[in-house]
CSV table of C-alpha atoms in Angstrom, one decimal:
chain,number,residue,atom,x,y,z
A,124,MET,CA,-29.1,-8.9,0.3
A,125,ASP,CA,-29.1,-7.2,-3.1
A,126,HIS,CA,-25.7,-5.7,-3.7
A,127,ASP,CA,-27.2,-2.8,-5.7
A,128,GLN,CA,-29.6,-1.6,-2.9
A,129,LYS,CA,-29.0,2.0,-2.0
A,130,GLU,CA,-28.4,1.7,1.7
A,131,GLU,CA,-26.0,3.6,4.0
A,132,GLN,CA,-22.5,3.4,2.8
A,133,PRO,CA,-19.3,4.1,4.8
A,134,LYS,CA,-17.8,7.4,3.6
A,135,GLY,CA,-14.2,8.1,3.2
A,136,PHE,CA,-11.6,6.3,5.2
A,137,ASP,CA,-12.1,7.9,8.7
A,138,HIS,CA,-12.7,4.5,10.3
A,139,LEU,CA,-10.0,2.5,8.6
A,140,ILE,CA,-9.8,-0.7,10.6
A,141,ASN,CA,-6.5,-1.1,12.5
A,142,LYS,CA,-5.0,1.6,10.3
A,143,PRO,CA,-1.3,0.9,9.8
A,144,LYS,CA,1.0,3.5,11.4
A,145,ALA,CA,1.8,6.1,8.7
A,146,GLU,CA,1.6,9.8,8.2
A,147,PRO,CA,-2.0,10.9,8.0
A,148,PRO,CA,-3.5,11.8,4.6
A,149,SER,CA,-3.2,15.4,3.9
A,150,GLU,CA,-6.3,17.6,4.0
A,151,ASP,CA,-5.8,18.7,0.5
A,152,SER,CA,-5.7,15.1,-0.9
A,153,PRO,CA,-9.3,14.0,-0.9
A,154,ALA,CA,-10.4,10.5,-1.8
A,155,GLU,CA,-10.4,9.9,-5.5
A,156,VAL,CA,-12.9,7.5,-7.1
A,157,LEU,CA,-11.4,5.3,-9.8
A,158,VAL,CA,-13.3,3.2,-12.4
A,159,LEU,CA,-10.8,0.3,-12.7
A,160,ASN,CA,-8.9,-0.3,-15.9
A,161,ALA,CA,-5.5,-1.8,-16.9
A,162,GLU,CA,-3.7,1.5,-16.0
A,163,ASN,CA,-5.1,2.2,-12.5
A,164,ASP,CA,-6.1,-1.3,-11.1
A,165,PRO,CA,-4.0,-1.9,-8.0
A,166,PHE,CA,-4.4,-5.6,-8.5
A,167,ARG,CA,-2.3,-5.3,-11.6
A,168,SER,CA,0.5,-3.5,-9.7
A,169,ALA,CA,3.9,-5.1,-9.5
A,170,THR,CA,4.0,-4.4,-5.8
A,171,ILE,CA,0.8,-6.1,-4.7
A,172,HIS,CA,1.5,-9.5,-3.2
A,173,VAL,CA,0.0,-12.5,-1.5
A,174,GLY,CA,-0.1,-12.0,2.2
A,175,LEU,CA,-1.0,-8.3,2.0
A,176,PRO,CA,-3.1,-7.3,5.1
A,177,ILE,CA,-6.6,-6.3,4.2
A,178,PHE,CA,-9.2,-4.8,6.5
A,179,VAL,CA,-12.8,-6.1,6.1
A,180,ASP,CA,-15.9,-4.3,7.3
A,181,TYR,CA,-19.2,-6.3,7.1
A,182,LEU,CA,-22.2,-4.0,6.6
A,183,PHE,CA,-25.6,-4.7,8.0
A,184,PRO,CA,-28.9,-2.7,7.9
A,185,GLY,CA,-28.9,0.3,10.2
A,186,ASN,CA,-25.2,1.0,9.6
A,187,VAL,CA,-24.2,-1.9,11.9
A,188,ARG,CA,-20.7,-3.2,11.2
A,189,SER,CA,-18.6,-6.1,12.1
A,190,LYS,CA,-14.8,-5.6,11.6
A,191,GLY,CA,-12.0,-7.9,11.0
A,192,GLU,CA,-8.5,-8.3,9.6
A,193,SER,CA,-7.6,-10.7,6.7
A,194,ARG,CA,-4.8,-11.6,4.3
A,195,LEU,CA,-4.9,-11.4,0.5
A,196,LEU,CA,-4.4,-14.9,-0.9
A,197,GLY,CA,-5.1,-14.5,-4.6
A,198,TRP,CA,-7.3,-13.0,-7.3
A,199,ARG,CA,-8.5,-13.3,-10.9
A,200,THR,CA,-8.6,-9.9,-12.5
A,201,GLY,CA,-12.1,-8.8,-13.2
A,202,SER,CA,-13.6,-11.9,-11.5
A,203,TRP,CA,-12.9,-12.6,-7.8
A,204,ILE,CA,-10.6,-12.0,-4.9
A,205,LEU,CA,-9.5,-14.7,-2.5
A,206,ALA,CA,-8.7,-13.9,1.2
A,207,SER,CA,-8.4,-15.7,4.5
A,208,THR,CA,-11.4,-15.7,6.8
A,209,PRO,CA,-11.4,-12.4,8.6
A,210,GLU,CA,-10.6,-12.4,12.3
A,211,ASN,CA,-11.4,-10.1,15.2
A,212,GLU,CA,-9.4,-10.6,18.4
A,213,GLY,CA,-8.6,-14.2,17.3
A,214,ASN,CA,-12.2,-15.0,16.5
A,215,GLU,CA,-13.2,-15.9,12.9
A,216,LEU,CA,-16.0,-13.9,11.3
A,217,HIS,CA,-18.5,-15.9,9.2
A,218,PHE,CA,-21.5,-14.4,7.4
A,219,GLY,CA,-23.9,-15.5,4.7
A,220,TYR,CA,-23.3,-15.3,0.9
A,221,HIS,CA,-23.8,-11.9,-0.7
A,222,SER,CA,-23.0,-10.2,2.6
A,223,ARG,CA,-22.1,-6.6,1.8
A,224,ILE,CA,-18.5,-5.8,2.6
A,225,GLN,CA,-16.1,-2.9,2.5
A,226,VAL,CA,-12.4,-3.7,2.0
A,227,ARG,CA,-9.4,-1.5,2.6
A,228,PHE,CA,-5.7,-2.0,2.2
A,229,VAL,CA,-2.5,0.1,2.0
A,230,LEU,CA,-0.2,-0.1,-1.1
A,231,ASP,CA,2.5,2.2,-2.4
A,232,GLY,CA,1.7,5.0,0.0
A,233,ARG,CA,-2.0,5.0,-0.7
A,234,ILE,CA,-5.1,3.7,1.0
A,235,PHE,CA,-7.5,1.8,-1.3
A,236,GLY,CA,-11.1,1.0,-0.4
A,237,PHE,CA,-14.0,-0.6,-2.3
A,238,ASN,CA,-17.4,-2.1,-1.7
A,239,THR,CA,-18.0,-5.7,-2.6
A,240,ARG,CA,-19.9,-8.7,-1.5
A,241,GLN,CA,-19.0,-12.2,-0.4
A,242,LEU,CA,-19.5,-14.8,-3.1
A,243,MET,CA,-18.8,-17.9,-1.0
A,244,ASP,CA,-16.7,-19.1,1.9
A,245,GLN,CA,-14.9,-22.2,3.0
A,246,GLN,CA,-14.2,-23.3,6.6
A,247,GLU,CA,-12.3,-26.6,6.1
A,248,PRO,CA,-9.4,-27.3,5.9
A,249,PHE,CA,-8.7,-23.6,5.9
A,250,GLY,CA,-10.9,-20.6,6.4
A,251,LEU,CA,-11.3,-18.7,3.0
A,252,ILE,CA,-13.6,-16.2,1.5
A,253,PHE,CA,-14.2,-15.3,-2.1
A,254,LEU,CA,-15.1,-11.7,-2.8
A,255,GLU,CA,-16.6,-10.1,-5.9
A,256,TYR,CA,-13.9,-8.2,-7.9
A,257,PRO,CA,-14.6,-4.4,-7.6
A,258,ARG,CA,-15.6,-2.3,-10.6
A,259,GLU,CA,-14.4,0.9,-8.9
A,260,LEU,CA,-12.6,1.9,-5.8
A,261,GLU,CA,-11.5,5.0,-3.8
A,262,GLN,CA,-7.9,5.9,-3.2
A,263,TYR,CA,-6.5,8.3,-0.6
A,264,CYS,CA,-2.8,9.3,-0.8
A,265,PHE,CA,-0.7,9.9,2.3
A,266,ARG,CA,1.0,13.3,2.6
A,267,GLU,CA,4.4,13.2,0.9
A,268,ALA,CA,7.5,14.5,2.6
A,269,PRO,CA,9.6,17.1,0.7
A,270,ARG,CA,11.7,15.3,-2.0
A,271,LEU,CA,15.1,16.3,-3.3
A,272,ASP,CA,16.6,15.4,-6.6
A,273,LEU,CA,20.3,14.5,-6.3
A,274,VAL,CA,22.9,11.9,-7.4
A,275,LEU,CA,24.2,9.8,-4.5
A,276,ALA,CA,26.0,6.4,-4.6
A,277,CYS,CA,24.5,3.8,-2.4
A,278,THR,CA,24.6,0.1,-1.5
A,279,MET,CA,21.5,-1.9,-1.2
A,280,GLU,CA,21.4,-5.2,0.7
A,281,SER,CA,18.6,-7.8,0.3
A,282,ALA,CA,18.4,-11.5,1.2
A,283,GLY,CA,22.2,-11.6,1.7
A,284,THR,CA,23.0,-10.0,-1.6
A,285,SER,CA,24.7,-6.6,-1.9
A,286,VAL,CA,24.4,-4.4,-5.0
A,287,ARG,CA,25.5,-0.9,-5.8
A,288,GLY,CA,23.2,1.7,-7.2
A,289,THR,CA,22.5,5.5,-7.4
A,290,ILE,CA,19.9,7.4,-5.5
A,291,VAL,CA,18.4,10.0,-7.8
A,292,ASP,CA,15.8,11.5,-5.4
A,293,ILE,CA,15.3,11.2,-1.7
A,294,SER,CA,12.9,12.3,1.1
A,295,GLU,CA,12.6,11.4,4.8
A,296,GLY,CA,10.1,8.7,3.8
A,297,GLY,CA,11.9,7.0,0.9
A,298,CYS,CA,14.0,7.3,-2.2
A,299,LEU,CA,14.4,6.2,-5.8
A,300,VAL,CA,17.4,4.1,-6.7
A,301,VAL,CA,18.7,3.4,-10.2
A,302,PHE,CA,20.6,0.3,-11.1
A,303,ASP,CA,22.4,-0.6,-14.4
A,304,GLN,CA,20.8,-4.0,-14.4
A,305,SER,CA,17.9,-5.6,-12.7
A,306,PRO,CA,18.9,-6.7,-9.2
A,307,GLU,CA,17.6,-9.7,-7.3
A,308,LEU,CA,15.7,-8.1,-4.5
A,309,ALA,CA,13.4,-9.3,-1.7
A,310,GLU,CA,10.6,-7.1,-0.4
A,311,SER,CA,12.7,-6.0,2.6
A,312,VAL,CA,16.0,-4.2,2.0
A,313,THR,CA,18.6,-2.0,3.7
A,314,LEU,CA,20.4,1.0,2.3
A,315,SER,CA,23.7,2.5,3.1
A,316,PHE,CA,25.1,5.8,1.8
A,317,THR,CA,26.9,9.0,2.8
A,318,LEU,CA,25.0,12.3,2.6
A,319,PRO,CA,26.7,15.3,1.0
A,320,THR,CA,27.1,16.7,4.5
A,321,GLY,CA,29.3,13.7,5.4
A,322,LYS,CA,26.7,12.1,7.7
A,323,ILE,CA,26.6,8.4,7.2
A,324,VAL,CA,23.4,6.4,6.8
A,325,LYS,CA,24.1,2.7,7.4
A,326,GLY,CA,21.7,-0.2,7.1
A,327,LEU,CA,18.6,1.9,6.9
A,328,PRO,CA,15.7,-0.6,6.7
A,329,GLY,CA,13.1,-0.2,4.0
A,330,SER,CA,10.7,-2.0,1.7
A,331,VAL,CA,10.6,-2.1,-2.1
A,332,CYS,CA,7.4,-0.4,-3.2
A,333,ARG,CA,7.9,-0.4,-7.0
A,334,VAL,CA,10.2,-1.6,-9.7
A,335,LYS,CA,10.2,-0.2,-13.2
A,336,ASP,CA,12.3,-1.2,-16.2
A,337,GLN,CA,13.6,2.0,-17.9
A,338,GLY,CA,15.4,0.4,-20.9
A,339,LYS,CA,19.0,-0.2,-19.9
A,340,ARG,CA,18.3,0.8,-16.3
A,341,VAL,CA,16.0,-0.3,-13.6
A,342,HIS,CA,14.3,2.2,-11.2
A,343,VAL,CA,13.5,0.8,-7.7
A,344,GLY,CA,11.3,2.8,-5.3
A,345,VAL,CA,12.1,2.2,-1.6
A,346,HIS,CA,9.9,3.2,1.4
A,347,PHE,CA,12.0,3.7,4.5
A,348,SER,CA,10.9,1.9,7.7
A,349,ALA,CA,9.7,4.0,10.6
A,350,SER,CA,11.8,1.8,12.9
A,351,ASP,CA,14.9,3.9,12.5
A,352,PRO,CA,13.8,7.5,13.2
A,353,ALA,CA,17.4,8.7,14.0
A,354,GLN,CA,18.7,8.0,10.5
A,355,ARG,CA,15.4,9.2,8.9
A,356,GLY,CA,16.0,12.4,10.9
A,357,LEU,CA,19.4,12.8,9.3
A,358,ILE,CA,17.9,12.6,5.9
A,359,ALA,CA,15.0,15.0,6.7
A,360,THR,CA,17.5,17.6,8.1
A,361,TYR,CA,19.7,17.4,5.0
A,362,VAL,CA,16.7,17.5,2.5
A,363,THR,CA,15.2,20.5,4.4
A,364,MET,CA,18.6,22.4,4.4
A,365,ALA,CA,19.2,21.7,0.7
A,366,LEU,CA,15.7,22.7,-0.4
A,367,ASP,CA,15.9,25.9,1.6
A,368,LEU,CA,19.3,26.7,0.0
A,369,LEU,CA,17.9,26.0,-3.5
A,370,LYS,CA,14.9,28.2,-2.7
A,371,SER,CA,17.1,31.1,-1.5
A,372,LYS,CA,19.1,30.9,-4.7
A,373,GLY,CA,16.0,30.8,-6.8
A,374,GLY,CA,16.7,27.1,-7.8
């Protein structure tokens, strides 16, 4: 099927397949269409990685779809994307070359989606599909929790290594940590710190969502796991209280 034919296209992200548990996108944050370049291409992001879950929607005439889940296995910028053969309830999905496909994935608190086509597939010894690299995509940001600027000493543990840093902003959903030198970090981390109220947060699990070198210091963004609502609640309570106090003082 011709990739350029004007047929019915899925709109927005209302039917995100197996949508990961997360706060819903805010109503005032509509999908934004991006023409990809070196600055906004998520496949150039430091946080994208092999094994990232992607959700595949095969499109057929009459707006008929077949949905599956896959894993990102590799890519060549501007050329192709390699993924595992999509599965639905344990069954592999196989379709012909140039099948029209919509792909979605979640990265850095945003849902990305793009239309593409299957260039080729491989069934032996492993199921693989090659997809055409997108020229443009849509992004949809999740609603952000209120964020508070502060200076707070913390300890981050990752892969058996412990390193001290400074939290410079925080919300219920995550924080930004500054280190004097680049730490050796795995994707999964835990954070321990004491809030200014005296409440102790210990071993809060999270994942590294971005790392940025700022000259002599390194900024590491961490997204807190939803698996520890009690400690996230402590943070949310403190952030709300502090922001209300600042607002009452005109800060």
